[in-house]
Amino acid sequence: MKLTILGGGGFRVPLVYGALLGDHAEGRVTRVVLHDLDADRLSAVTRVLAEQAAGVSDAPEVSATTDLDEALTGADFVFSAIRVGGLEGRANDERVALAEGVLGQETVGAGGIAYGLRTVPVAENIARRVARVAPDAWVINFTNPAGLVTEAMSRHLGDRVIGICDSPVGLGRRIARVLGANPGEAWIDYVGLNHLGWVRGLRINGRDELPRLLADPDLLGSFEEGKLFGTDWLQSLGAIPNEYLHYYYFNREAVRAYSQAEKTRGAFLRDQQAGFYDEMKRPDAAALTAWDRTRAEREATYMAEARETAGAGERDADDLSGGYEKVALALMRAIARDERTTLILNVRNRRTLSVLDAEAVIEVPCLVDANGAHPVTVDPLPDHASGLVCSVKAVEREVLAAAESGSRATAVKAFALHPLVDSVNVARRLVDGYTAVHPGLAYLK
Ligand code: G6P
Ligand code: MN
């Protein structure tokens, strides 16, 4: 089985490889091909993987290339984890937004739109190449903004592209744990868009245990989302939102905290990772140790401003190991070996949410088998949540339209319609600011 990783020089590739190293079963991945535009990053990551594989007799063979078609040919699975414009681009997404007093987060608000506008054309090009060179491959998209990018790719690949994110899994795991249940045995009633979903129920042996959690302020305040959103607000909602909804429900505080931070998240990661990749240029550097140190620091500081705003304190030790590689591996196993399972994934809506059309990519529990991912039936969202989902999906559609037409006016419309952008004039200035700093937006005329 051949797995191709696009963005193969990326920092999180060793997480995926580590998960593969633990899989010894029949039908496992035996070949990994890393593709990246940057050969230095490829060699840095290859060094880390070689150290990870030391002593593992059946470790998947690793090769690297900067040629996309060569990487894709013969692939059974393609993981797409690219970052158009790099972390410098992410830092610019934040900076330009903050200058206008709006949020520049990687996936939410103006920052997510800017990142989407420069990523969609590249992701669509990749999807076209996959359709041509590896038409039977399954594409697993990690590239953020994951829902939007998955939808862009699905226009070329249909249901053979599936988007993943670890935040709903982490949320379900935390809720199950505070309820004293085994996360593997809990049925999580979750739906929305990527980074915009709500847990409305959690059934253990057929019984919904969420009301018990919502009724108990001590229990509710004891885990990440309880601390982030506050118990009163969770009780008012009657649901547990994805952590990224903090940027909506506490937008003013989030913008303020981001503006006051010494460095935004993108700038912090840009500098941190530059240190790692520089270190890898030294032939004597201990690659795996350096990578692991950098990873641990990244995980410990995840969403630090949001937690600080809410007075939530440090992350729980149990929450530190993200698990996104576990979702990717579980999905691949279910498809490759027809090992039926349920996973929360980004797939086309079909008739799941009646407020959206069939092609809209949503985030929802899916039954996965050799035929792919099939969304399960869920209850409708309450109006406040449906409203947000529809607004944000409309914005995503404007981003897709702008990428297709190259129209600057459509890009302005995307920003202006976003609930976290508070004036059409702001939207116009955002497009000016972003096109001035991002070469990847030169197509907007
Ligand atoms: C979570 C999100 C991902 C994001 C990751 C890392 O897992 O669901 O979409 O890529 O965190 O965030 P960071 O701020 O460290 O890049
Ligand atoms: Mn995510």
CSV table of C-alpha atoms in Angstrom, one decimal, residues 1-329:
chain,number,residue,atom,x,y,z
A,1,MET,CA,0.0,0.0,0.0
A,2,LYS,CA,1.4,3.3,-1.0
A,3,LEU,CA,0.7,6.6,0.8
A,4,THR,CA,1.7,9.9,-0.7
A,5,ILE,CA,1.9,12.9,1.7
A,6,LEU,CA,1.6,16.3,0.0
A,7,GLY,CA,3.3,18.9,2.2
A,8,GLY,CA,5.7,16.1,3.0
A,9,GLY,CA,8.3,18.5,4.4
A,10,GLY,CA,5.7,19.7,6.9
A,11,PHE,CA,6.2,19.7,10.6
A,12,ARG,CA,3.4,17.2,11.5
A,13,VAL,CA,4.5,14.5,9.1
A,14,PRO,CA,6.4,12.6,11.8
A,15,LEU,CA,3.1,12.3,13.8
A,16,VAL,CA,1.6,10.4,10.8
A,17,TYR,CA,4.6,8.3,10.3
A,18,GLY,CA,4.7,7.5,14.0
A,19,ALA,CA,1.1,6.2,13.7
A,20,LEU,CA,2.0,4.1,10.7
A,21,LEU,CA,4.9,2.6,12.6
A,22,GLY,CA,2.5,1.2,15.1
A,23,ASP,CA,0.5,-0.6,12.5
A,24,HIS,CA,1.7,-4.1,11.8
A,25,ALA,CA,-1.4,-5.6,10.4
A,26,GLU,CA,-1.9,-7.1,6.9
A,27,GLY,CA,-2.7,-4.4,4.4
A,28,ARG,CA,-0.8,-1.7,6.2
A,29,VAL,CA,1.1,1.1,4.4
A,30,THR,CA,4.5,-0.2,3.2
A,31,ARG,CA,5.6,2.8,1.2
A,32,VAL,CA,5.5,6.5,2.0
A,33,VAL,CA,6.3,9.1,-0.6
A,34,LEU,CA,6.8,12.6,0.7
A,35,HIS,CA,6.1,15.4,-1.8
A,36,ASP,CA,7.0,19.1,-1.1
A,37,LEU,CA,8.1,22.1,-3.1
A,38,ASP,CA,11.0,22.7,-0.7
A,39,ALA,CA,13.8,20.1,-0.8
A,40,ASP,CA,15.4,21.3,2.4
A,41,ARG,CA,12.2,20.7,4.3
A,42,LEU,CA,11.9,17.3,2.8
A,43,SER,CA,15.4,16.3,3.9
A,44,ALA,CA,14.8,17.7,7.4
A,45,VAL,CA,11.6,15.6,7.8
A,46,THR,CA,13.2,12.5,6.2
A,47,ARG,CA,15.9,12.7,8.9
A,48,VAL,CA,13.3,12.7,11.6
A,49,LEU,CA,11.4,9.7,10.0
A,50,ALA,CA,14.7,7.7,9.7
A,51,GLU,CA,15.3,8.1,13.4
A,52,GLN,CA,11.7,7.1,14.2
A,53,ALA,CA,12.1,4.0,12.1
A,54,ALA,CA,15.3,2.9,13.7
A,55,GLY,CA,14.9,-0.6,15.1
A,56,VAL,CA,11.4,-1.2,13.6
A,57,SER,CA,11.8,-4.1,11.2
A,58,ASP,CA,8.7,-3.5,9.1
A,59,ALA,CA,8.9,0.3,9.0
A,60,PRO,CA,7.4,1.7,5.8
A,61,GLU,CA,10.0,2.6,3.3
A,62,VAL,CA,10.3,6.4,2.8
A,63,SER,CA,11.2,8.4,-0.3
A,64,ALA,CA,10.9,12.1,-1.2
A,65,THR,CA,10.3,14.0,-4.4
A,66,THR,CA,9.5,17.5,-5.6
A,67,ASP,CA,7.6,16.1,-8.6
A,68,LEU,CA,3.9,16.0,-8.0
A,69,ASP,CA,2.9,13.5,-10.7
A,70,GLU,CA,5.7,11.2,-9.7
A,71,ALA,CA,4.5,11.3,-6.1
A,72,LEU,CA,0.9,10.6,-7.0
A,73,THR,CA,1.4,7.8,-9.5
A,74,GLY,CA,0.4,4.5,-8.0
A,75,ALA,CA,-0.8,6.0,-4.7
A,76,ASP,CA,-3.6,4.2,-2.8
A,77,PHE,CA,-4.0,7.1,-0.4
A,78,VAL,CA,-3.0,10.7,-0.7
A,79,PHE,CA,-2.7,12.9,2.5
A,80,SER,CA,-2.9,16.5,1.6
A,81,ALA,CA,-1.4,18.8,4.3
A,82,ILE,CA,0.0,21.7,2.4
A,83,ARG,CA,0.4,25.3,3.6
A,84,VAL,CA,0.2,27.8,0.8
A,85,GLY,CA,2.4,30.8,1.7
A,86,GLY,CA,3.9,29.0,4.6
A,87,LEU,CA,3.7,30.2,8.2
A,88,GLU,CA,4.9,33.6,7.1
A,89,GLY,CA,1.6,33.7,5.2
A,90,ARG,CA,-0.3,32.7,8.3
A,91,ALA,CA,1.3,35.5,10.3
A,92,ASN,CA,0.4,38.0,7.6
A,93,ASP,CA,-3.2,36.7,7.6
A,94,GLU,CA,-3.3,37.6,11.3
A,95,ARG,CA,-1.5,40.9,11.0
A,96,VAL,CA,-3.6,42.4,8.2
A,97,ALA,CA,-6.9,41.4,10.0
A,98,LEU,CA,-5.8,42.8,13.4
A,99,ALA,CA,-4.8,46.1,11.7
A,100,GLU,CA,-8.6,46.3,10.9
A,101,GLY,CA,-9.6,45.2,14.3
A,102,VAL,CA,-10.9,41.9,13.2
A,103,LEU,CA,-9.8,38.3,13.9
A,104,GLY,CA,-7.1,36.8,11.6
A,105,GLN,CA,-7.3,33.2,12.9
A,106,GLU,CA,-6.1,30.6,10.5
A,107,THR,CA,-9.5,29.1,9.9
A,108,VAL,CA,-12.1,31.5,11.4
A,109,GLY,CA,-13.1,35.0,10.1
A,110,ALA,CA,-10.9,37.2,7.9
A,111,GLY,CA,-7.8,35.1,8.3
A,112,GLY,CA,-9.6,31.9,7.3
A,113,ILE,CA,-11.0,33.6,4.2
A,114,ALA,CA,-7.5,35.0,3.2
A,115,TYR,CA,-6.0,31.5,3.7
A,116,GLY,CA,-8.8,29.9,1.8
A,117,LEU,CA,-8.5,32.3,-1.1
A,118,ARG,CA,-4.9,31.4,-1.7
A,119,THR,CA,-5.2,27.7,-0.9
A,120,VAL,CA,-8.3,26.8,-3.0
A,121,PRO,CA,-6.6,27.3,-6.5
A,122,VAL,CA,-3.7,25.2,-5.4
A,123,ALA,CA,-5.9,22.5,-3.8
A,124,GLU,CA,-8.0,22.3,-6.9
A,125,ASN,CA,-5.0,21.9,-9.1
A,126,ILE,CA,-3.8,19.0,-6.9
A,127,ALA,CA,-7.3,17.5,-7.1
A,128,ARG,CA,-7.2,17.7,-10.9
A,129,ARG,CA,-3.8,16.0,-10.9
A,130,VAL,CA,-5.0,13.2,-8.6
A,131,ALA,CA,-8.1,12.7,-10.9
A,132,ARG,CA,-5.8,12.3,-13.8
A,133,VAL,CA,-2.8,10.4,-12.4
A,134,ALA,CA,-4.3,8.4,-9.5
A,135,PRO,CA,-8.0,8.2,-10.1
A,136,ASP,CA,-8.5,5.3,-7.7
A,137,ALA,CA,-6.7,7.0,-4.8
A,138,TRP,CA,-8.5,8.2,-1.7
A,139,VAL,CA,-7.6,11.7,-0.7
A,140,ILE,CA,-7.5,12.6,3.0
A,141,ASN,CA,-7.4,16.4,3.3
A,142,PHE,CA,-5.8,17.9,6.4
A,143,THR,CA,-5.2,21.3,4.8
A,144,ASN,CA,-6.9,24.2,6.6
A,145,PRO,CA,-9.5,25.7,6.3
A,146,ALA,CA,-10.3,22.0,6.1
A,147,GLY,CA,-14.0,22.1,5.3
A,148,LEU,CA,-13.7,24.7,2.5
A,149,VAL,CA,-10.6,23.1,1.0
A,150,THR,CA,-12.3,19.6,1.0
A,151,GLU,CA,-15.3,21.1,-0.7
A,152,ALA,CA,-13.0,22.7,-3.4
A,153,MET,CA,-11.4,19.3,-4.0
A,154,SER,CA,-14.7,17.4,-4.0
A,155,ARG,CA,-15.7,19.4,-7.1
A,156,HIS,CA,-13.0,17.3,-8.9
A,157,LEU,CA,-12.9,14.1,-6.8
A,158,GLY,CA,-16.5,13.7,-5.6
A,159,ASP,CA,-16.6,11.5,-2.5
A,160,ARG,CA,-13.0,10.3,-2.9
A,161,VAL,CA,-11.8,13.3,-0.9
A,162,ILE,CA,-12.6,13.3,2.8
A,163,GLY,CA,-11.6,16.1,5.2
A,164,ILE,CA,-10.3,15.4,8.7
A,165,CYS,CA,-9.9,17.4,11.9
A,166,ASP,CA,-9.1,16.2,15.4
A,167,SER,CA,-11.0,18.8,17.3
A,168,PRO,CA,-14.4,17.1,17.4
A,169,VAL,CA,-12.7,13.9,18.4
A,170,GLY,CA,-10.9,15.6,21.2
A,171,LEU,CA,-14.1,17.2,22.3
A,172,GLY,CA,-16.0,13.9,22.3
A,173,ARG,CA,-13.2,12.3,24.2
A,174,ARG,CA,-13.1,15.0,26.9
A,175,ILE,CA,-16.9,14.8,27.4
A,176,ALA,CA,-16.9,11.0,27.6
A,177,ARG,CA,-14.0,11.1,30.1
A,178,VAL,CA,-15.7,13.6,32.5
A,179,LEU,CA,-18.8,11.4,32.4
A,180,GLY,CA,-16.7,8.5,33.4
A,181,ALA,CA,-17.3,6.7,30.1
A,182,ASN,CA,-15.0,5.0,27.6
A,183,PRO,CA,-14.7,7.4,24.6
A,184,GLY,CA,-14.6,4.4,22.3
A,185,GLU,CA,-18.0,3.3,23.4
A,186,ALA,CA,-19.8,6.7,23.3
A,187,TRP,CA,-21.9,7.8,20.4
A,188,ILE,CA,-21.3,11.5,19.9
A,189,ASP,CA,-24.1,13.5,18.4
A,190,TYR,CA,-22.1,16.3,16.7
A,191,VAL,CA,-22.7,18.3,13.5
A,192,GLY,CA,-21.8,21.6,11.8
A,193,LEU,CA,-19.0,22.8,9.6
A,194,ASN,CA,-15.3,22.2,10.3
A,195,HIS,CA,-14.4,24.3,13.4
A,196,LEU,CA,-18.1,25.3,13.7
A,197,GLY,CA,-19.9,22.4,15.2
A,198,TRP,CA,-21.8,21.5,18.4
A,199,VAL,CA,-22.1,18.3,20.5
A,200,ARG,CA,-25.9,18.0,21.3
A,201,GLY,CA,-25.8,14.6,22.9
A,202,LEU,CA,-23.5,11.8,24.0
A,203,ARG,CA,-25.1,8.4,24.2
A,204,ILE,CA,-23.6,5.6,26.3
A,205,ASN,CA,-25.5,2.3,26.0
A,206,GLY,CA,-28.3,4.1,24.2
A,207,ARG,CA,-28.8,6.7,27.0
A,208,ASP,CA,-28.0,10.4,26.4
A,209,GLU,CA,-25.7,11.4,29.3
A,210,LEU,CA,-25.2,15.0,28.1
A,211,PRO,CA,-28.1,16.4,30.3
A,212,ARG,CA,-26.3,15.0,33.3
A,213,LEU,CA,-23.2,16.9,32.4
A,214,LEU,CA,-25.1,20.1,31.6
A,215,ALA,CA,-26.9,19.9,35.0
A,216,ASP,CA,-23.6,19.6,37.0
A,217,PRO,CA,-21.6,22.9,37.1
A,218,ASP,CA,-18.6,21.2,38.8
A,219,LEU,CA,-18.4,18.6,36.1
A,220,LEU,CA,-19.0,21.1,33.4
A,221,GLY,CA,-16.3,23.4,34.6
A,222,SER,CA,-13.7,20.6,34.9
A,223,PHE,CA,-12.7,20.3,31.2
A,224,GLU,CA,-11.4,22.5,28.4
A,225,GLU,CA,-14.6,23.6,26.8
A,226,GLY,CA,-16.2,24.2,30.2
A,227,LYS,CA,-13.4,26.5,31.2
A,228,LEU,CA,-13.3,28.2,27.8
A,229,PHE,CA,-17.0,29.0,27.4
A,230,GLY,CA,-18.0,29.1,31.1
A,231,THR,CA,-20.6,26.8,32.6
A,232,ASP,CA,-23.5,29.4,32.4
A,233,TRP,CA,-23.1,29.8,28.6
A,234,LEU,CA,-22.9,26.0,28.0
A,235,GLN,CA,-26.1,25.6,30.1
A,236,SER,CA,-27.8,28.4,28.0
A,237,LEU,CA,-26.8,26.7,24.8
A,238,GLY,CA,-27.7,23.3,26.0
A,239,ALA,CA,-24.9,22.0,23.9
A,240,ILE,CA,-21.1,21.9,23.9
A,241,PRO,CA,-19.6,23.9,21.1
A,242,ASN,CA,-16.3,23.1,19.3
A,243,GLU,CA,-13.5,25.1,20.8
A,244,TYR,CA,-13.2,27.3,17.7
A,245,LEU,CA,-16.7,28.8,18.5
A,246,HIS,CA,-14.9,30.7,21.2
A,247,TYR,CA,-13.8,33.1,18.4
A,248,TYR,CA,-17.5,33.8,17.7
A,249,TYR,CA,-19.0,33.8,21.2
A,250,PHE,CA,-16.2,35.8,22.7
A,251,ASN,CA,-15.0,37.6,19.6
A,252,ARG,CA,-14.3,41.0,21.2
A,253,GLU,CA,-12.1,39.4,23.9
A,254,ALA,CA,-10.4,37.1,21.3
A,255,VAL,CA,-9.5,40.1,19.1
A,256,ARG,CA,-8.2,42.1,22.0
A,257,ALA,CA,-6.1,39.2,23.3
A,258,TYR,CA,-4.7,38.6,19.9
A,259,SER,CA,-3.8,42.3,19.4
A,260,GLN,CA,-2.1,42.4,22.8
A,261,ALA,CA,-0.1,39.1,22.4
A,262,GLU,CA,3.6,39.5,22.0
A,263,LYS,CA,3.3,37.3,18.9
A,264,THR,CA,0.3,36.0,17.1
A,265,ARG,CA,0.0,32.2,16.8
A,266,GLY,CA,1.3,32.2,13.2
A,267,ALA,CA,4.3,34.4,14.0
A,268,PHE,CA,5.1,32.2,17.0
A,269,LEU,CA,5.0,29.0,14.9
A,270,ARG,CA,6.9,30.7,12.0
A,271,ASP,CA,9.8,31.5,14.3
A,272,GLN,CA,9.6,28.3,16.3
A,273,GLN,CA,9.7,26.1,13.1
A,274,ALA,CA,12.4,28.2,11.4
A,275,GLY,CA,14.5,27.3,14.5
A,276,PHE,CA,13.8,23.6,13.9
A,277,TYR,CA,14.4,23.6,10.2
A,278,ASP,CA,17.6,25.6,10.7
A,279,GLU,CA,18.8,23.1,13.3
A,280,MET,CA,18.2,20.3,10.8
A,281,LYS,CA,20.8,21.8,8.5
A,282,ARG,CA,23.5,20.8,11.0
A,283,PRO,CA,24.6,17.3,10.0
A,284,ASP,CA,25.2,16.3,13.7
A,285,ALA,CA,21.8,17.5,15.0
A,286,ALA,CA,19.6,15.0,16.9
A,287,ALA,CA,16.6,15.2,14.6
A,288,LEU,CA,14.0,13.3,16.5
A,289,THR,CA,14.8,15.0,19.8
A,290,ALA,CA,14.7,18.5,18.2
A,291,TRP,CA,11.4,17.7,16.5
A,292,ASP,CA,9.8,16.3,19.7
A,293,ARG,CA,10.9,19.3,21.8
A,294,THR,CA,9.4,21.7,19.2
A,295,ARG,CA,6.2,19.6,19.0
A,296,ALA,CA,5.7,19.6,22.7
A,297,GLU,CA,6.1,23.3,22.9
A,298,ARG,CA,3.6,23.8,20.1
A,299,GLU,CA,1.0,21.6,21.7
A,300,ALA,CA,1.4,23.2,25.1
A,301,THR,CA,0.7,26.7,23.7
A,302,TYR,CA,-2.2,25.7,21.4
A,303,MET,CA,-5.0,28.3,21.8
A,304,ALA,CA,-3.1,30.0,24.6
A,305,GLU,CA,-4.8,33.4,24.1
A,306,ALA,CA,-8.2,31.9,24.2
A,307,ARG,CA,-7.5,30.1,27.4
A,308,GLU,CA,-6.0,33.2,28.9
A,309,THR,CA,-9.0,35.3,28.0
A,310,ALA,CA,-11.2,32.8,29.7
A,311,GLY,CA,-8.9,32.3,32.7
A,312,ALA,CA,-8.8,28.6,31.7
A,313,GLY,CA,-5.2,28.0,32.8
A,314,GLU,CA,-2.9,25.3,31.3
A,315,ARG,CA,-4.0,22.6,29.0
A,316,ASP,CA,-4.8,19.2,30.6
A,317,ALA,CA,-2.0,16.7,30.1
A,318,ASP,CA,-4.5,14.3,28.5
A,319,ASP,CA,-5.4,16.9,25.8
A,320,LEU,CA,-1.8,17.4,24.6
A,321,SER,CA,-1.4,14.5,22.2
A,322,GLY,CA,-3.6,15.9,19.4
A,323,GLY,CA,-4.7,12.6,17.8
A,324,TYR,CA,-5.1,13.9,14.3
A,325,GLU,CA,-2.8,11.2,13.0
A,326,LYS,CA,-5.0,8.7,14.8
A,327,VAL,CA,-8.1,9.9,12.9
A,328,ALA,CA,-6.1,9.7,9.6
A,329,LEU,CA,-5.0,6.1,10.3
